[in-house]
Coordinates of C-alpha atoms in Angstrom, one line a residue:
Chain A
X1 CA -18.1 92.1 172.3
X2 CA -16.3 92.8 169.1
X3 CA -14.3 89.5 168.1
X4 CA -10.7 89.6 168.9
X5 CA -8.3 91.7 165.3
X6 CA -7.2 88.8 163.2
X7 CA -4.7 91.2 161.3
X8 CA -1.9 93.5 162.1
X9 CA -4.0 96.5 160.2
X10 CA -7.2 95.8 162.0
X11 CA -5.3 95.2 165.6
X12 CA -3.7 98.8 165.4
X13 CA -7.1 100.4 164.3
X14 CA -9.0 98.8 167.3
X15 CA -5.8 99.9 169.3
X16 CA -5.5 103.6 167.8
X17 CA -9.8 104.1 168.2
X18 CA -9.7 102.8 171.7
X19 CA -11.5 100.4 171.0
X20 CA -8.7 97.6 172.5
X21 CA -6.4 98.1 174.7
X22 CA -2.9 96.8 174.3
X23 CA -2.2 94.9 177.8
X24 CA -5.7 93.0 177.7
X25 CA -4.6 92.2 173.8
X26 CA -1.5 90.3 175.3
X27 CA -3.1 89.2 178.2
X28 CA -5.0 87.3 175.3
X29 CA -2.4 86.1 173.6
X30 CA -0.4 85.3 177.0
X31 CA -3.8 82.8 177.9
X32 CA -4.1 81.4 174.3
X33 CA -0.1 80.6 174.2
X34 CA -0.8 79.2 178.0
X35 CA -3.6 76.7 177.3
X36 CA -3.0 75.4 173.9
X37 CA 0.5 75.9 172.9
X38 CA 1.0 72.6 174.7
X39 CA -0.7 71.4 171.8
X40 CA 0.8 73.0 168.9
X41 CA 4.3 74.0 170.3
X42 CA 5.0 77.1 168.9
X43 CA 7.3 79.0 170.6
X44 CA 10.6 77.4 172.4
X45 CA 10.5 80.3 175.5
X46 CA 7.6 83.1 176.2
X47 CA 8.5 86.3 177.8
X48 CA 5.6 87.0 179.8
X49 CA 6.8 90.0 182.2
X50 CA 8.4 91.5 179.2
X51 CA 5.4 91.5 177.2
X52 CA 2.9 93.0 180.0
X53 CA 5.3 95.1 181.5
X54 CA 6.3 97.0 177.6
X55 CA 2.0 96.8 176.7
X56 CA 1.2 98.7 179.6
X57 CA 4.3 101.2 179.1
X58 CA 2.7 101.7 175.2
X59 CA -0.7 102.1 176.2
X60 CA 0.4 104.5 179.1
X61 CA 2.1 106.9 175.7
X62 CA -0.9 105.6 173.3
X63 CA -3.3 107.3 176.6
X64 CA -1.6 110.9 175.6
X65 CA -2.4 110.8 172.1
X66 CA 1.4 109.3 171.3
X67 CA 1.2 107.0 168.6
X68 CA 5.1 105.3 168.6
X69 CA 4.7 103.2 165.3
X70 CA 2.7 101.6 162.7
X71 CA 3.5 98.0 164.8
X72 CA 2.1 100.0 168.2
X73 CA 1.0 97.1 170.4
X74 CA 0.9 93.9 167.8
X75 CA 2.4 90.3 169.5
X76 CA 4.8 88.7 167.7
X77 CA 6.6 85.8 167.2
X78 CA 10.9 85.9 166.6
X79 CA 12.4 83.0 165.2
X80 CA 14.6 81.7 167.8
X81 CA 18.0 82.2 165.4
X82 CA 17.3 86.0 165.7
X83 CA 19.2 87.1 168.7
X84 CA 17.4 89.7 171.4
X85 CA 19.2 91.1 174.2
X86 CA 19.3 88.4 177.0
X87 CA 16.7 86.9 175.5
X88 CA 17.7 82.8 175.4
X89 CA 18.0 81.8 171.7
X90 CA 18.7 78.4 171.4
X91 CA 18.7 78.5 167.4
X92 CA 16.5 74.9 168.0
X93 CA 20.1 73.4 169.2
X94 CA 21.5 71.9 172.2
X95 CA 24.7 73.5 171.9
X96 CA 23.5 77.1 172.2
X97 CA 21.3 75.4 175.8
X98 CA 21.5 78.3 178.4
X99 CA 22.8 80.5 175.6
X100 CA 21.9 84.5 176.3
X101 CA 22.8 86.8 173.5
X102 CA 24.9 90.1 174.3
X103 CA 23.1 91.9 171.5
X104 CA 19.8 93.0 170.0
X105 CA 19.4 91.9 166.0
X106 CA 19.1 95.0 164.2
X107 CA 16.0 93.4 162.8
X108 CA 14.4 93.1 166.1
X109 CA 15.7 96.8 167.8
X110 CA 13.3 98.0 164.1
X111 CA 10.2 95.5 165.2
X112 CA 10.2 97.4 169.1
X113 CA 10.7 101.2 167.3
X114 CA 7.6 100.3 165.1
X115 CA 6.3 99.4 168.7
X116 CA 6.0 95.8 168.0
X117 CA 5.8 93.1 171.5
X118 CA 7.8 89.9 171.2
X119 CA 5.5 87.7 173.3
X120 CA 8.3 85.0 172.6
X121 CA 11.1 82.5 170.6
X122 CA 9.9 80.6 168.1
X123 CA 10.4 76.8 167.6
X124 CA 13.0 76.1 164.9
X125 CA 14.6 73.7 163.2
X126 CA 18.2 73.6 164.0
X127 CA 20.5 76.2 162.6
X128 CA 17.8 76.6 160.6
X129 CA 18.5 72.9 159.0
X130 CA 15.1 71.1 158.1
X131 CA 11.7 71.8 156.2
X132 CA 9.2 70.2 159.2
X133 CA 10.5 71.5 162.7
X134 CA 11.3 68.0 163.6
X135 CA 15.1 68.3 163.5
X136 CA 14.0 71.0 166.9
X137 CA 16.8 69.3 169.6
X138 CA 14.0 70.0 172.1
X139 CA 10.5 69.1 170.6
X140 CA 9.2 69.6 167.1
X141 CA 5.9 71.8 166.6
X142 CA 2.6 71.0 164.9
X143 CA 0.8 71.9 162.2
X144 CA -2.5 74.1 163.8
X145 CA -4.7 73.0 160.9
X146 CA -4.2 69.3 161.4
X147 CA -1.9 68.3 164.6
X148 CA -0.2 65.1 163.0
X149 CA 1.2 67.0 160.5
X150 CA 4.4 69.1 160.4
X151 CA 4.4 73.5 159.9
X152 CA 6.8 73.1 157.7
X153 CA 10.8 74.1 158.6
X154 CA 12.6 75.8 159.7
X155 CA 10.5 78.6 160.7
X156 CA 7.7 76.5 161.9
X157 CA 7.5 78.0 165.1
X158 CA 6.7 81.0 163.7
X159 CA 4.2 79.4 161.4
X160 CA 2.6 77.7 163.6
X161 CA 2.3 80.9 166.1
X162 CA 0.4 82.7 163.6
X163 CA -2.1 80.2 162.9
X164 CA -2.8 78.8 165.8
X165 CA -3.9 82.8 166.5
X166 CA -1.1 83.3 169.2
X167 CA 0.3 86.5 167.4
X168 CA -0.5 88.5 164.5
X169 CA 3.1 88.7 163.0
X170 CA 6.6 87.2 163.1
X171 CA 10.1 86.9 162.1
X172 CA 11.5 83.6 160.5
X173 CA 14.3 83.3 158.6
X174 CA 14.7 81.7 155.0
X175 CA 17.8 80.2 153.5
X176 CA 16.4 77.5 150.8
X177 CA 12.4 78.2 151.7
X178 CA 12.3 78.3 155.4
X179 CA 9.8 81.3 155.3
X180 CA 8.4 80.1 152.8
X181 CA 7.5 76.9 153.1
X182 CA 6.0 76.6 156.4
X183 CA 3.6 79.8 155.4
X184 CA 2.4 77.7 152.3
X185 CA 2.0 74.7 155.2
X186 CA 0.2 76.9 157.7
X187 CA -1.9 79.1 155.3
X188 CA 0.0 82.2 155.3
X189 CA 1.6 85.1 153.8
X190 CA 5.0 85.3 154.1
X191 CA 8.1 86.9 152.7
X192 CA 11.6 86.0 151.2
X193 CA 12.6 89.6 150.4
X194 CA 15.8 90.6 148.2
X195 CA 19.3 89.4 149.8
X196 CA 20.6 92.2 151.1
X197 CA 17.3 94.0 152.1
X198 CA 17.1 93.0 155.4
X199 CA 20.2 93.3 158.0
X200 CA 21.9 89.9 158.6
X201 CA 22.9 91.6 161.6
X202 CA 21.7 89.6 165.2
X203 CA 20.3 86.3 162.8
X204 CA 22.2 83.3 163.3
X205 CA 24.9 82.1 160.6
X206 CA 23.8 79.1 158.2
X207 CA 24.1 80.1 154.6
X208 CA 25.7 83.6 155.0
X209 CA 24.5 84.5 151.4
X210 CA 21.4 82.1 151.4
X211 CA 19.8 83.3 154.7
X212 CA 17.3 86.5 155.3
X213 CA 14.9 87.3 157.4
X214 CA 11.3 87.2 156.4
X215 CA 8.0 88.1 158.0
X216 CA 5.4 86.3 158.0
X217 CA 1.8 87.7 158.7
X218 CA -2.0 86.5 157.6
X219 CA -2.0 89.4 154.7
X220 CA 0.0 90.7 152.0
X221 CA -0.5 93.9 153.9
X222 CA 0.3 93.1 157.2
X223 CA 3.3 91.3 155.6
X224 CA 4.5 94.8 154.4
X225 CA 3.7 96.3 156.9
X226 CA 6.4 94.0 159.1
X227 CA 8.6 94.3 155.8
X228 CA 9.1 98.6 156.0
X229 CA 9.2 98.0 160.1
X230 CA 12.5 95.8 159.1
X231 CA 14.5 96.9 155.7
X232 CA 16.9 99.1 154.7
X233 CA 20.3 99.2 155.5
X234 CA 22.3 98.4 158.1
X235 CA 26.3 99.4 158.4
X236 CA 26.5 96.5 160.8
X237 CA 25.6 93.9 158.1
X238 CA 28.3 94.0 155.2
X239 CA 26.1 92.8 152.6
X240 CA 23.5 94.7 153.0
X241 CA 21.8 97.6 150.3
X242 CA 22.3 101.0 150.4
X243 CA 19.1 101.6 148.6
X244 CA 16.6 99.9 150.1
X245 CA 12.9 101.3 149.5
X246 CA 9.8 100.4 152.0
X247 CA 6.9 99.2 150.3
X248 CA 4.6 102.1 148.8
X249 CA 0.8 101.8 149.8
X250 CA 0.0 102.3 145.9
X251 CA 2.3 99.4 145.4
X252 CA 0.0 96.6 147.0
X253 CA -2.8 98.6 145.8
X254 CA -2.1 98.5 142.3
X255 CA -4.2 96.2 139.8
X256 CA -3.3 93.1 138.6
X257 CA -4.5 94.6 134.8
X258 CA -2.0 94.3 132.5
X259 CA 0.4 92.4 134.4
X260 CA 2.3 89.2 133.5
X261 CA 3.2 85.6 135.3
X262 CA 4.8 83.3 133.5
X263 CA 4.2 79.6 134.8
X264 CA 7.5 77.2 134.7
X265 CA 4.6 74.2 132.7
X266 CA 7.8 71.6 132.4
X267 CA 8.8 72.4 136.3
X268 CA 4.7 71.1 137.2
X269 CA 4.1 67.9 134.7
X270 CA 4.7 65.4 137.1
X271 CA 5.5 64.8 140.7
X272 CA 2.7 67.9 142.2
X273 CA 0.2 66.5 144.8
X274 CA -3.3 66.8 142.7
X275 CA -5.1 69.1 145.3
X276 CA -2.2 71.3 145.0
X277 CA -2.2 70.9 141.2
X278 CA -6.0 71.4 141.0
X279 CA -5.6 74.5 143.6
X280 CA -3.4 75.6 141.3
X281 CA -5.5 75.6 138.7
X282 CA -7.7 77.5 139.9
X283 CA -5.4 80.3 141.2
X284 CA -4.3 80.2 137.5
X285 CA -8.1 80.8 136.7
X286 CA -8.3 83.3 138.9
X287 CA -5.3 85.2 138.3
X288 CA -6.4 85.4 134.2
X289 CA -10.3 86.4 135.7
X290 CA -8.9 89.7 137.6
X291 CA -6.7 90.7 134.3
X292 CA -3.3 89.1 134.2
X293 CA -2.2 87.7 131.1
X294 CA -0.4 84.3 132.3
X295 CA 2.7 82.9 130.0
X296 CA 4.7 79.7 129.6
X297 CA 8.1 80.2 130.4
X298 CA 11.3 77.9 130.8
X299 CA 13.3 77.8 133.5
X300 CA 16.6 75.5 134.1
X301 CA 15.5 72.2 135.9
X302 CA 14.9 72.7 140.0
X303 CA 16.6 69.8 140.8
X304 CA 19.9 71.9 139.7
X305 CA 18.7 74.1 141.8
X306 CA 18.2 72.2 145.0
X307 CA 21.9 70.3 144.3
X308 CA 23.5 73.9 144.0
X309 CA 21.8 75.1 146.5
X310 CA 23.2 71.9 149.2
X311 CA 26.3 72.5 148.7
X312 CA 26.1 76.1 148.8
X313 CA 24.4 75.8 151.7
X314 CA 25.9 73.5 153.7
X315 CA 29.5 74.4 152.8
X316 CA 29.1 78.3 153.9
X317 CA 27.3 76.1 157.3
X318 CA 30.2 74.2 157.5
X319 CA 32.2 77.3 158.1
X320 CA 29.8 79.5 160.1
X321 CA 29.0 76.8 162.6
X322 CA 33.2 76.1 163.2
X323 CA 32.0 78.4 166.0
X324 CA 30.0 76.6 168.3
X325 CA 33.4 75.0 169.9
X326 CA 32.4 75.1 174.2
X327 CA 34.8 77.9 174.2
X328 CA 32.7 81.0 174.5
X329 CA 29.6 80.0 175.3
X330 CA 26.8 77.2 175.2
X331 CA 27.7 73.7 175.7
X332 CA 30.9 72.7 176.9
X333 CA 32.0 68.6 177.1
X334 CA 33.4 69.0 180.3
X335 CA 35.3 66.2 180.5
X336 CA 37.4 66.7 177.5
X337 CA 41.0 66.6 178.8
X338 CA 42.6 68.9 175.8
X339 CA 41.6 71.3 173.2
X340 CA 41.0 69.3 170.4
X341 CA 38.6 66.6 172.6
X342 CA 36.7 69.7 173.9
X343 CA 36.2 71.0 170.3
X344 CA 35.3 67.4 168.8
X345 CA 33.2 66.3 172.1
X346 CA 31.4 68.9 172.8
X347 CA 30.5 69.4 169.0
X348 CA 29.6 65.6 168.6
X349 CA 26.9 65.6 171.7
X350 CA 25.7 69.0 170.8
X351 CA 25.1 69.3 167.4
X352 CA 21.5 66.8 166.1
X353 CA 22.3 64.0 163.1
X354 CA 21.2 66.4 160.5
X355 CA 23.4 69.4 161.8
X356 CA 25.9 66.9 161.4
X357 CA 25.3 65.6 158.3
X358 CA 25.3 68.7 157.0
X359 CA 28.7 70.2 158.5
X360 CA 30.3 67.3 157.1
X361 CA 28.9 67.2 153.6
X362 CA 29.8 71.1 153.4
X363 CA 33.2 70.3 154.7
X364 CA 33.5 67.2 151.5
X365 CA 32.4 69.5 148.2
X366 CA 35.2 72.0 149.8
X367 CA 37.7 69.7 150.7
X368 CA 41.1 69.4 148.2
X369 CA 40.1 67.2 145.6
X370 CA 36.2 67.8 146.0
X371 CA 36.2 71.6 145.6
X372 CA 36.3 72.0 141.6
X373 CA 33.4 69.2 141.6
X374 CA 31.2 70.1 143.8
X375 CA 31.5 74.1 145.5
X376 CA 33.1 75.6 142.4
X377 CA 30.5 74.4 140.0
X378 CA 27.4 75.0 142.0
X379 CA 28.8 78.3 141.6
X380 CA 29.0 78.8 138.3
X381 CA 25.9 76.9 138.2
X382 CA 24.1 79.4 140.6
X383 CA 25.3 82.1 137.9
X384 CA 23.3 80.2 135.7
X385 CA 20.1 80.1 137.3
X386 CA 20.2 83.7 137.8
X387 CA 21.1 84.4 134.2
X388 CA 17.6 81.9 133.6
X389 CA 15.9 83.7 135.9
X390 CA 17.0 87.2 134.8
X391 CA 16.3 86.4 131.0
X392 CA 13.0 85.6 132.0
X393 CA 12.4 88.6 133.7
X394 CA 12.7 90.7 130.8
X395 CA 9.4 89.0 129.4
X396 CA 7.1 88.7 132.5
X397 CA 6.8 90.6 135.6
X398 CA 6.8 87.4 137.6
X399 CA 7.0 83.6 137.8
X400 CA 3.7 82.3 139.3
X401 CA 4.2 78.4 140.5
X402 CA 3.0 76.2 143.5
X403 CA 5.4 77.0 146.7
X404 CA 5.3 73.4 147.8
X405 CA 5.3 69.8 145.5
X406 CA 2.7 68.8 148.3
X407 CA 0.6 70.1 151.7
X408 CA 2.0 69.5 155.0
X409 CA 3.4 65.8 155.7
X410 CA 2.8 64.0 158.4
X411 CA 5.0 63.6 161.3
X412 CA 7.4 61.3 161.4
X413 CA 7.1 60.5 157.6
X414 CA 10.6 61.6 155.8
X415 CA 12.6 61.4 158.8
X416 CA 14.1 58.5 157.2
X417 CA 15.3 59.8 154.6
X418 CA 16.7 63.1 154.5
X419 CA 16.6 62.9 150.6
X420 CA 13.0 63.4 150.2
X421 CA 12.8 66.0 153.1
X422 CA 15.4 68.1 150.5
X423 CA 13.2 68.0 148.1
X424 CA 10.2 69.8 150.0
X425 CA 12.4 72.8 149.1
X426 CA 12.3 72.0 145.4
X427 CA 10.2 75.2 144.0
X428 CA 12.2 77.5 146.9
X429 CA 15.5 77.2 146.8
X430 CA 15.9 79.1 143.0
X431 CA 15.4 82.5 145.1
X432 CA 18.1 82.1 147.6
X433 CA 20.3 81.2 144.7
X434 CA 19.4 84.2 142.4
X435 CA 18.6 86.3 145.9
X436 CA 15.5 87.6 144.4
X437 CA 12.1 88.6 146.5
X438 CA 10.1 85.2 146.5
X439 CA 6.4 85.2 148.5
X440 CA 4.3 82.6 149.3
X441 CA 0.4 82.6 149.8
X442 CA -2.6 81.0 150.6
X443 CA -4.8 79.5 147.5
X444 CA -6.8 77.1 149.4
X445 CA -7.5 73.8 151.4
X446 CA -6.7 70.7 150.4
X447 CA -9.5 67.4 151.1
X448 CA -7.5 66.9 154.2
X449 CA -8.5 70.6 155.3
X450 CA -4.3 71.9 155.1
X451 CA -3.5 75.0 153.5
X452 CA -2.1 75.3 149.8
X453 CA 0.4 77.9 149.0
X454 CA 1.3 79.1 145.8
X455 CA 4.8 81.6 145.3
X456 CA 5.5 84.4 143.0
X457 CA 8.8 85.4 142.3
X458 CA 10.3 88.6 141.3
X459 CA 12.9 90.4 139.8
X460 CA 15.4 92.5 142.1
X461 CA 13.3 95.3 144.3
X462 CA 10.2 93.6 143.4
X463 CA 8.2 92.8 147.1
X464 CA 5.9 95.8 146.5
X465 CA 4.6 94.4 143.3
X466 CA 4.4 90.3 144.8
X467 CA 3.1 91.3 147.7
X468 CA 0.5 93.7 145.6
X469 CA -0.4 90.8 143.6
X470 CA -0.9 89.2 146.0
X471 CA -3.1 91.6 147.8
X472 CA -5.3 91.6 144.9
X473 CA -5.8 87.8 144.9
X474 CA -6.5 87.0 148.0
X475 CA -8.7 90.7 148.3
X476 CA -7.2 90.8 152.3
X477 CA -8.8 87.7 153.3
X478 CA -6.5 85.7 155.4
X479 CA -7.1 81.5 155.6
X480 CA -9.9 81.4 158.6
X481 CA -8.1 80.1 161.1
X482 CA -8.1 76.0 162.6
X483 CA -9.8 75.2 166.0
X484 CA -7.2 74.0 167.9
X485 CA -8.9 74.0 171.1
X486 CA -10.6 70.7 169.8
X487 CA -8.6 68.7 167.3
X488 CA -7.3 65.3 167.6
X489 CA -3.7 63.9 167.9
X490 CA -3.3 60.1 166.8
X491 CA 0.1 59.0 168.8
X492 CA 2.2 57.9 166.5
X493 CA 5.9 58.1 164.9
X494 CA 7.1 61.7 166.2
X495 CA 9.8 62.1 168.7
X496 CA 8.0 63.6 171.4
Chain B
X1 CA 18.3 55.4 141.5
X2 CA 21.7 54.0 141.1
X3 CA 24.0 53.0 143.2
X4 CA 24.9 55.6 145.8
X5 CA 28.9 57.0 146.1
X6 CA 30.5 54.8 148.0
X7 CA 32.2 56.5 151.4
X8 CA 34.6 54.5 153.2
X9 CA 34.5 55.2 157.3
X10 CA 38.0 56.2 156.4
X11 CA 36.5 58.9 154.9
X12 CA 34.3 59.9 157.2
X13 CA 36.6 59.8 159.9
X14 CA 38.4 62.0 157.8
X15 CA 35.6 64.6 157.6
X16 CA 35.0 64.7 161.3
X17 CA 38.8 65.6 161.9
X18 CA 38.2 68.2 159.6
X19 CA 35.0 69.4 161.2
X20 CA 36.3 68.2 165.2
X21 CA 33.3 66.4 164.9
X22 CA 33.1 63.4 167.1
X23 CA 30.6 60.3 166.2
X24 CA 29.2 57.2 167.8
X25 CA 29.9 53.9 165.4
X26 CA 26.3 53.8 164.8
X27 CA 26.4 57.3 164.0
X28 CA 28.9 56.5 161.4
X29 CA 27.3 53.5 159.7
X30 CA 23.9 55.4 159.1
X31 CA 26.4 58.4 158.0
X32 CA 27.1 56.2 155.2
X33 CA 24.2 55.5 153.4
X34 CA 22.9 59.5 153.7
X35 CA 26.1 61.1 152.4
X36 CA 26.5 58.4 150.0
X37 CA 22.8 58.8 148.5
X38 CA 22.9 62.6 148.7
X39 CA 26.3 62.7 147.3
X40 CA 24.7 60.1 144.6
X41 CA 21.9 63.3 144.0
X42 CA 24.8 65.8 143.6
X43 CA 26.3 64.3 140.7
X44 CA 23.0 65.8 138.3
X45 CA 25.6 68.6 138.2
X46 CA 28.0 66.3 137.0
X47 CA 26.3 67.0 133.8
X48 CA 25.5 70.6 133.5
X49 CA 27.3 72.1 130.8
X50 CA 28.4 75.7 133.1
X51 CA 31.2 76.6 130.1
X52 CA 32.6 80.3 131.1
X53 CA 30.2 81.0 133.3
X54 CA 32.1 83.1 136.3
X55 CA 30.9 81.7 139.8
X56 CA 28.4 83.3 141.7
X57 CA 29.6 84.0 145.2
X58 CA 26.7 86.4 146.9
X59 CA 23.9 88.0 145.3
X60 CA 24.3 91.5 146.7
X61 CA 27.7 91.8 144.7
X62 CA 28.9 95.3 146.4
X63 CA 32.3 96.8 145.6
X64 CA 34.3 97.3 149.5
X65 CA 31.9 96.7 152.8
X66 CA 34.6 97.8 154.9
X67 CA 34.2 100.3 157.6
X68 CA 35.6 103.0 158.0
X69 CA 39.2 102.4 160.0
X70 CA 37.9 104.4 163.2
X71 CA 37.7 103.0 166.8
X72 CA 34.7 102.2 167.7
X73 CA 32.7 101.5 171.0
X74 CA 33.2 97.5 170.8
X75 CA 31.2 94.7 173.3
X76 CA 31.9 95.5 177.1
X77 CA 34.5 92.3 177.6
X78 CA 32.4 91.2 181.0
X79 CA 29.4 91.1 178.7
X80 CA 31.4 89.0 176.0
X81 CA 32.7 86.6 179.3
X82 CA 29.3 86.2 180.8
X83 CA 27.9 82.9 178.9
X84 CA 31.6 81.5 179.2
X85 CA 31.7 78.0 180.4
X86 CA 34.8 78.6 182.0
X87 CA 37.1 81.9 182.4
X88 CA 40.1 83.1 184.8
X89 CA 41.4 86.1 185.1
X90 CA 39.5 88.6 182.1
X91 CA 40.2 85.3 179.5
X92 CA 38.1 82.5 178.0
X93 CA 39.6 79.2 179.7
X94 CA 40.2 75.9 178.6
X95 CA 41.9 72.2 178.7
X96 CA 45.4 72.1 177.3
X97 CA 45.9 73.4 174.2
X98 CA 49.9 72.7 173.7
X99 CA 50.1 69.4 175.7
X100 CA 48.5 66.9 174.4
X101 CA 46.7 64.1 176.2
X102 CA 49.1 61.4 177.1
X103 CA 48.8 57.6 174.8
X104 CA 46.7 56.2 177.1
X105 CA 43.9 58.7 177.4
X106 CA 40.5 57.0 176.1
X107 CA 40.2 57.5 172.5
X108 CA 37.6 60.3 172.0
X109 CA 39.7 62.1 174.5
X110 CA 37.2 62.5 177.8
X111 CA 38.1 61.2 181.6
X112 CA 39.6 64.2 183.3
X113 CA 38.4 67.3 184.4
X114 CA 38.6 70.1 182.1
X115 CA 42.1 71.7 182.9
X116 CA 42.6 75.1 183.2

């Protein structure tokens, strides 16, 4: 019997050529999840009956010669902050325990139109606030490459579901790096698209000027197919760009010759893990060998982007999370005797510690007496960061750097130091401030067998160029999946 | 590293009032340290010369974004009430809004059945 397909492209080819049937493929995913996910905990909610019913229905259509769409039959994971009507959505938080949405996100509707099969809702850091999935109010997820390590966050469950071989595609969301960093930790290709190119309708809001839904997959071409299925104008998102076009095949297959890549060497002088440094050096050599020109570029200190990001994201979050008040849905503190107490106690009991930290920080930077010094200042720094990137993009096609300073860290390692957790986002936050697209892709493994990722940042509408570069670099070959069935787990400093 | 920006318990209580979040005493003391260290880090921005830079609120910078003022179908009210912890006659039901708890009530405002 042929080995199961490892990419969306191989999967859809096999379905089309009738070498594989959708119900059998979905059953195989579900069986694998049922056996192995107790070790990974990629999912908060699995939908076996729904997935199997949809598989049967799609196979019937294929049997009579129809081809519903480019993702026909493909099992996908949906991050739990993206809404599917009637399917539990928690955003990783107890304050939404029991909540069932009354509508479906545009991105999910479009995946369904393309024939995809959502298998489950993926684990995540609560409300998108975290870089390790350890701030899920339910349980942490683990990195399939090393079960004692984090998969990254906040889209940790989506990344783990892919690296665990449970699904072939996933939707995550990226506000400060939450799709790219887990992709780097788990050996995947992920894209944070141009802000406004993928509708936020149905994405539980964290930082509205920063959030984007992003596709995650094992190859650049798979990532492009997912992006094409979900991108495009949506009148229900008031910041949806009118002219977003899908990525064209020619862009993915374009050569690297005459492409100029900029590297901010000053950023990489200190603070890089030695394995990241050596993998990145090899990555640059490989790009040169396939025809890219590599030059040094100057960008503002990334710590400025991280500071500005955390001020703006937390300010926006303090506003967006005001809606969780126990009145209309989710958790309600049943013993509160007046409305103010209801709000305070519901939120005090329903939000986890990181969420509370960020809401209070956001409240502080917006409060009278601090607004100019923090919030206004951060908005001006945001403008300057974007101008700096615009200046660099005048002379290079894309900027290349490691996605993160280190590979995946161990569970529990950063829980006591929120600031060190925030610095995981050192290289990723700038792309959310500017709104420009950025893609993470695997460039190798560390000495301990953990994936290392690099990031390409491009100007507006450059998704096709970025994924084309990734495709050329990787030659379309995914990082091999780890063997999770036999992986050891230590007793340790983790929350579950 | 320089000393963390001092944050007083009174400042934290003020923020909790603004954000409508009740914290337990042990949470307040941990937050003092965390917020202080984080705010100290953000002081990096103080020294940045932003000159006359125009604030960049969001990257899409689209004009308008409002839809036509034409009636459409919104959500079904029954759907909207489905997830309500408590509802009554098509309304979301909550404990007293105008009448405040008596002074003898516990500090965290808990201790009764929620009013309707």
